[in-house]
Amino acid sequence: MKLFKALFTVFLTIALIWALQTKFGDLPPLGKFLNPATGFWQNAESRNITPKLTEKITGLNGGITIRYDEYMIPHIFAQNDHDLYFAQGYVTAKDRLWQMDIQTRSAAGRLSEIVGPKALDLDRYHRRMGMVYGAEQTMLMSMKDPKVKEMLEAYSDGVNAYIHSLPPKYYPIEFKLLDYAPEDFKPINCALILKLMSEVLATNSDDFAMTNTLKLFGPKVTAELFPDYPFKEDPIIPAGTKWDFKPLKIPAPSKGFIDDMTDTIKTKHGPEGIGSNNWVIGGSKTANGYPILANDPHLELTYPSIWYQMQMSAPGVNVYGVTIPGAPTIVIGYNQKIGWGVTNVDADVLDWYQIRFKDLTKNEYWYNNKWVPTKRRIEVIKIRGQADMIDSVIYTHVGPVVYANSNVKPKMSRAAFVPTGHALRWIAHDPSIEFKTLYILNRGKNYDDYRKALTYWTAPAQNFIFASVDKDIAITPNGKFPLKYKDQGKFLLDGSDPADNWQGWIPPEQNPTVKNPAQGFLSSANQSSTDTTYPYYINWRFEPYTRAKRINDRLRAMHNATVDSIRILQSDNYSIMAQDILPTMLGDIDQSKLTAKQKQFYGIIKTWDKHFDAKSVGATFFNAWWANLYNAIWADDFTVKNYLGIQLKWPSKDRTIQLLTTQKTSHWYRDTSNQLNTRQNLVNKTFNATIDSLTKKYGGLSAAWQWGTVKGSRISHLGKVDGLGSGIFSSGGTSGVINALSDTHGPSWRMVVQFGPTVEGYGIFPGGESGNPGSYFYDNFFNTWKNGQLKKLLFLSSSNDGEQHIKSTITLSNK
Amino acid sequence: MLFFIIFILSLLASFVLPWWTIAIISFLMALFIAKTSRHAFWSGFVAIFIVWIVVALFKSVPNDHILAKRVAAVFHLPHWILLLLVTALIGGLVAGMSALTGFYVKKAFKK
């Protein structure tokens, strides 16, 4: 009995400890996570900041001083390039180690290693899209350049120096939640970050949906509904700008064909209006006579923030701006000579080629009138708690066949745009050296440096805006653009026909560019790069012109501009789309037939100032009314019967506005239940339906109707952990206005740079410098950002400068 | 006596050794000192319950409980104090069980 009691308690205690050390499902191991000696409590940062720290590490060429200001933004002072990037890796890891780990893992298709089989589809998707393959190609070229090689290696060494100095009790809390440990950082991770940018910004492909649309409606209707140039446009390169080069010969179109594929994904109306703004205003229009440059990239908002601020100084460089954790250099920023910013170019740099395999072994495919062997790339995917998965991906002369047949294609929304049996040609697979662009810009002194830097940029293509103390302003939609025949890649392409291959490249110096235009300002907001006179094809569709039009209207009218006038413009909520379409909609309402309640709403929308402000009820009504009207026009034609089950491309907002403003009657206004083909019928019907549906949803008119409440913006934790995000907040803005804050996406970094004898920067991002939810600096910028304010950026001329702002100093020296 | 020894040793250990050393400490101390099963269990339980609260608060107070509040939200707990109590309870349980085991093992070998 005594023995039994002893054995029983021994067993019970060991079982208890084992259970507390083990991860069950999504729960962290409770004992490991909760115990105060090594668990999450150790991540609580004290309000008392250590003013001076000295660390001895190996691998430095000299001493490094890192000054942290009152927002815990690091200002690095190094004595050479190597140490500068070493320190950048070190301080970034100190604040954002988990973010670097999870983002590079995600890009590399290695999430299953830490979260188990539930991430397998996503991992396979990333592998099969060739993310790792593309990163390897980038490394091949980047490591041949001594400067870039030094930079990538020093950055990685810096990250690793920090990891090796970190006891497990101080691992970032997400490692503890997911129960794994940081691993050594490799230079290829920097390239993976670039591929991640390309995935977010340069995988916008409608080829599959467009081909289905073409099959269903035929070429005439498709050409009518999906024109190659928008109805309303205000291009990035001001219309009428002359091209001072002799263009290459444009390749001839291939014979082409439409394949007869079907798919099981239901039709979906893709989002529009995600993008970014940047602009620059010349000295002739500013108060101090020097340019002002502004940039606000719109991305999915997360904690920790996508961006990390820092100043980097070494002989030959002193630059301030934002970096992406996991990649060296400043991505958007300024020094005392130049400033630059970026927005996305919606270039058509991702195409699908139908592949005809010889047989089920898929060892050969038909190309250029003969059978050609395929190549295989083996992807080993490690899975937590399971055996490795070996995935073999077929590669052709254009690239990987992402899903060779429909039974390997997952039902994952991200993969929906992939046509099965097609090979992927994607710019992110090409050898590239983007870090060289940033390396040169960080040290840039003038316009010539800017132009030189841009020649090294491949992907994702960006509208690089520029200003300098020499009072030059410029913008260049820039990247490596394939030389194509017009509309090549608007639809799926033929993988057997060499005429459908990309036929070379637009020479970098012939990318659209403009310097010091007569209008005195430049801007971009993801709209068409040029007017129709540009000789090359970049894409048939871009983001709507609405943000660009508003920016240009305001800049045109602006005189004696200051930082504050630019700041206010960055949070502007005025809707050009409402300006373009609302008069037509209101004009069709027959007021004599309205009930008292309908009259009340008519009054609200009629007097609405077209601003998507947080408290606006008119914005809520317009937004819902427009969505109803858009659906009433297209849903019956573009929601395909279930048995067909193919995805179609829906006409754009721009095309819909063209239809509405130019045609009172059209067969598109007709649907199965309604044979009237008048606009007025649809406008009135949807007006009434909008009142009904909103009243049903929000009750009588009250604060619940306010746009900010209805929209419900939020910033989620990067790992979607509940409780580590911002929670829902009310705020103005929407996609399609300058302040493009939707529910989950928005301005991820707002920067304004005022040039002058001293260049001054202002900026803010939602979040904070620290990635630690237990830090005072995790979300301390949030309110300033939400209120549309900026912080003056502290630019130190030397490590002894600005002493009154310095809260902490770290000195790194060799062991 | 047992309580104080476990308390002091575990407090010291918590700054350098892994969390489960509390189990070893409680087990060994009970093996030598425990008088009754109840004495063993409650000495271990209360000692670690308090030690873990002390160590957690040592980190959490200078943090104004920013992290504790967030992590409470992660686990859908209405207040961070509950998170602290769950923490202490788990530690207490492990230590109590280990001490109890120590006591019974001693009894099993003592003729």
GROMACS .gro file of N, CA and C in nm, chain A residues 53 72 144 180 259-260 270 380 394 420 429 453 461 490 507 522 542 551 563 612 652 662:
model
   66
   53LEU      N    1   2.470   5.099  -2.171
   53LEU     CA    2   2.498   4.956  -2.180
   53LEU      C    3   2.621   4.938  -2.267
   72MET      N    4   1.255   5.554  -2.824
   72MET     CA    5   1.337   5.433  -2.838
   72MET      C    6   1.368   5.402  -2.984
  144LYS      N    7   2.740   3.854  -5.586
  144LYS     CA    8   2.852   3.884  -5.674
  144LYS      C    9   2.900   4.028  -5.656
  180TYR      N   10   0.871   2.762  -2.961
  180TYR     CA   11   0.989   2.727  -3.040
  180TYR      C   12   1.098   2.831  -3.015
  259ASP      N   13  -0.776   2.856  -7.349
  259ASP     CA   14  -0.788   2.715  -7.311
  259ASP      C   15  -0.925   2.690  -7.248
  260ASP      N   16  -0.963   2.567  -7.248
  260ASP     CA   17  -1.101   2.534  -7.210
  260ASP      C   18  -1.108   2.483  -7.066
  270GLY      N   19  -1.293   4.108  -5.673
  270GLY     CA   20  -1.167   4.143  -5.608
  270GLY      C   21  -1.168   4.284  -5.553
  380VAL      N   22   1.143   2.010  -4.952
  380VAL     CA   23   1.119   1.931  -4.831
  380VAL      C   24   1.053   2.022  -4.727
  394ILE      N   25   0.725   2.087  -6.076
  394ILE     CA   26   0.769   2.084  -6.215
  394ILE      C   27   0.809   2.224  -6.259
  420THR      N   28  -0.485   2.587  -6.290
  420THR     CA   29  -0.412   2.461  -6.283
  420THR      C   30  -0.355   2.427  -6.419
  429HIS      N   31   1.121   3.583  -5.991
  429HIS     CA   32   1.211   3.468  -6.010
  429HIS      C   33   1.342   3.507  -6.079
  453ALA      N   34   2.075   5.483  -5.913
  453ALA     CA   35   2.024   5.383  -5.817
  453ALA      C   36   1.911   5.302  -5.880
  461ALA      N   37   0.806   4.650  -5.875
  461ALA     CA   38   0.821   4.781  -5.939
  461ALA      C   39   0.754   4.888  -5.853
  490LYS      N   40  -0.279   3.982  -7.054
  490LYS     CA   41  -0.412   4.021  -7.005
  490LYS      C   42  -0.495   3.895  -6.987
  507PRO      N   43   1.436   4.900  -7.180
  507PRO     CA   44   1.563   4.949  -7.124
  507PRO      C   45   1.536   5.040  -7.004
  522LEU      N   46   0.466   6.673  -5.848
  522LEU     CA   47   0.450   6.538  -5.905
  522LEU      C   48   0.387   6.449  -5.799
  542PHE      N   49  -0.478   4.964  -6.398
  542PHE     CA   50  -0.411   5.016  -6.279
  542PHE      C   51  -0.518   5.047  -6.175
  551ILE      N   52  -0.519   6.440  -5.503
  551ILE     CA   53  -0.386   6.493  -5.469
  551ILE      C   54  -0.347   6.602  -5.569
  563VAL      N   55   0.491   7.214  -4.423
  563VAL     CA   56   0.478   7.076  -4.377
  563VAL      C   57   0.334   7.051  -4.333
  612PHE      N   58  -1.524   6.114  -4.632
  612PHE     CA   59  -1.542   5.993  -4.552
  612PHE      C   60  -1.488   6.018  -4.412
  652SER      N   61  -1.455   4.721  -6.363
  652SER     CA   62  -1.400   4.811  -6.261
  652SER      C   63  -1.501   4.918  -6.222
  662THR      N   64  -2.266   5.792  -6.877
  662THR     CA   65  -2.282   5.816  -7.021
  662THR      C   66  -2.404   5.748  -7.082
   0.00000   0.00000   0.00000
